[in-house]
Coordinates of C-alpha atoms in Angstrom, one line a residue:
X180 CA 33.1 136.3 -72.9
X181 CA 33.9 135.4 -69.3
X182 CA 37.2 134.0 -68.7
X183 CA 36.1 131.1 -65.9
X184 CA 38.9 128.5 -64.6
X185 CA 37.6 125.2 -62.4
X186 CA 40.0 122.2 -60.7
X187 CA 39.9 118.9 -61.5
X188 CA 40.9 117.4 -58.1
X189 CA 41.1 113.8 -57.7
X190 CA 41.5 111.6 -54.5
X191 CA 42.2 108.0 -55.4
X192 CA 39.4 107.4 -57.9
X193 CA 37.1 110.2 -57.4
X194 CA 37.3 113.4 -57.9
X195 CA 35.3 116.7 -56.5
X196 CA 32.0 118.3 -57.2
X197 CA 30.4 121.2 -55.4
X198 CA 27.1 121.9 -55.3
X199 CA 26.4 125.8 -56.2
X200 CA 24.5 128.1 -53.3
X201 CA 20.6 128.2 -53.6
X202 CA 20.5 131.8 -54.6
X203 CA 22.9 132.2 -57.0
X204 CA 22.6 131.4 -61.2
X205 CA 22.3 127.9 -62.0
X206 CA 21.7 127.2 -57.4
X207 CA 21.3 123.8 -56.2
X208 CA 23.3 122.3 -59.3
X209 CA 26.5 120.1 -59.2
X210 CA 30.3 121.8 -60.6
X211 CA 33.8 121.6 -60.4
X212 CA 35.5 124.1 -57.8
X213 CA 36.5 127.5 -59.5
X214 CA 35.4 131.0 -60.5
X215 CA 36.4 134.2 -62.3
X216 CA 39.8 135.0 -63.8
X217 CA 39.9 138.4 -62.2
X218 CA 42.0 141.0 -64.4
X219 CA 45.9 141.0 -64.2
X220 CA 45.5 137.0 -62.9
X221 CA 46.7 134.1 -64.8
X222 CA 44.3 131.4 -64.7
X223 CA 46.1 129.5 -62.3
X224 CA 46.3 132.2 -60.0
X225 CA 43.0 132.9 -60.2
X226 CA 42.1 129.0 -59.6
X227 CA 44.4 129.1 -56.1
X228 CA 42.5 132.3 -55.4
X229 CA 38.7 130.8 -55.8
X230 CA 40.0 127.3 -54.2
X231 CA 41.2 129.3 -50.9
X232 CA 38.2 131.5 -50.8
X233 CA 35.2 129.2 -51.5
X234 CA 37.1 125.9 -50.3
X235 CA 39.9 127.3 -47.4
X236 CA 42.8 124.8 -49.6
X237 CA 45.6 125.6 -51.5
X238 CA 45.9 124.1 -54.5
X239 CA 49.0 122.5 -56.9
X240 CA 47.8 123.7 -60.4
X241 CA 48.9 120.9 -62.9
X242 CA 48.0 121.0 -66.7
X243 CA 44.5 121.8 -68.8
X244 CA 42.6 118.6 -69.0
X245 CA 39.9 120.7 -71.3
X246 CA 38.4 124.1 -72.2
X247 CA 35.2 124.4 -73.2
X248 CA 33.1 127.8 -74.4
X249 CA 29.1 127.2 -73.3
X250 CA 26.7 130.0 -73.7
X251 CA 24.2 130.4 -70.7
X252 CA 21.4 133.0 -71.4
X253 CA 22.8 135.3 -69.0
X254 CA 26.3 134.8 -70.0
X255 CA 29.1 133.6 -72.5
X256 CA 31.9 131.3 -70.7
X257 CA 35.3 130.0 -71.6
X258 CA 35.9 127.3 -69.1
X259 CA 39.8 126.2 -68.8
X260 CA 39.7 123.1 -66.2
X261 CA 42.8 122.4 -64.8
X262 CA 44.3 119.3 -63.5
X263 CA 45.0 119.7 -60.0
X264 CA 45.7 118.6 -56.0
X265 CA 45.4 119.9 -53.2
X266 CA 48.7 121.1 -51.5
X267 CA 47.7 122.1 -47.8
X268 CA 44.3 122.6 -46.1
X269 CA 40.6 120.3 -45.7
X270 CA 37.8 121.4 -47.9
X271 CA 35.0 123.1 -46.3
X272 CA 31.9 124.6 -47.1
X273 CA 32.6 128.0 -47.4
X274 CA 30.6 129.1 -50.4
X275 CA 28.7 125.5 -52.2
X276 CA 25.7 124.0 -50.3
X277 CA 27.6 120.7 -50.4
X278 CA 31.0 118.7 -51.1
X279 CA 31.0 115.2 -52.3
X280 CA 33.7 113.0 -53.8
X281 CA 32.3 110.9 -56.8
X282 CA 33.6 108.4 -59.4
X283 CA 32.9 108.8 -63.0
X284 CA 30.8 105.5 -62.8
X285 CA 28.5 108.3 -60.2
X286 CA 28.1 110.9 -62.5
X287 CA 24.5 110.2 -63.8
X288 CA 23.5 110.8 -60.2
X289 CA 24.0 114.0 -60.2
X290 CA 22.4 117.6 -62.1
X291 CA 25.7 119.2 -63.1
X292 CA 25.9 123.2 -64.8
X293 CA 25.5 122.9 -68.6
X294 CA 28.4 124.2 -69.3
X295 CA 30.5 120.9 -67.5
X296 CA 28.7 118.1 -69.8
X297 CA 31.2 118.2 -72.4
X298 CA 33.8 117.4 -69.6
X299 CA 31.8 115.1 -67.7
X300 CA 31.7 113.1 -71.1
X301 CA 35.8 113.4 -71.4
X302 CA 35.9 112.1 -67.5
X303 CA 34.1 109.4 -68.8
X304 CA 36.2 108.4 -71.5
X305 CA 39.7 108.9 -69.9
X306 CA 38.5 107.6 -66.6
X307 CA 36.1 104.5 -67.6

């Protein structure tokens, strides 16, 4: 099992998506920021690390708003998503194809990873 952590980054009333690079698994759809918990990292550490690397922000890591375990084909995932803001810094597009700020009320619009649905749905309920 992969140990994967994404933000949950709000501004006002809508919060972040990325969309994943063309060539890698799952390309082209829609996610939260995040990545890999490398080893000796704690998964907030390893959420600043992905957020500065793919995003150039740093991030304030608040609480867990949900996990979620999803099995891919290619891969088994616990997904921790974290509550969070960012502290310093503009996103930019330094790994996703694209960066859009949505409201829950926009979510249908968009082809999110399977492995995000079960969140998507809690988004909905908390937010809506």
């Amino acid at each position: 099992m992969v140990e994967v952590v994404a933000a949950l980054i709000w501004d006002k009333d809508r919060f972040m998506i990325c969309r994943r690079p063309a060539h890698k698994a799952r390309g082209l759809l829609w996610e939260f920021v995040g990545g890999k918990v490398e080893p000796g990292e704690t998964k907030e550490e390893a959420l600043i690390r992905e957020c500065r690397e793919e995003l150039a922000v740093t991030l304030s890591v608040g609480d867990t708003f949900m996990d979620v375990v999803h099995e891919y084909p290619d891969l088994k995932v616990h997904l921790t998503l974290f509550n969070a803001i960012i502290a310093e810094g503009t996103p930019q597009k330094l790994e996703h194809n694209d960066i859009k700020w949505i409201t829950p009320t926009e979510i249908s619009n968009y082809e999110f990873c399977p492995a995000d649905e079960e969140i998507l749905k809690k988004i909905c309920e908390v937010y809506l």
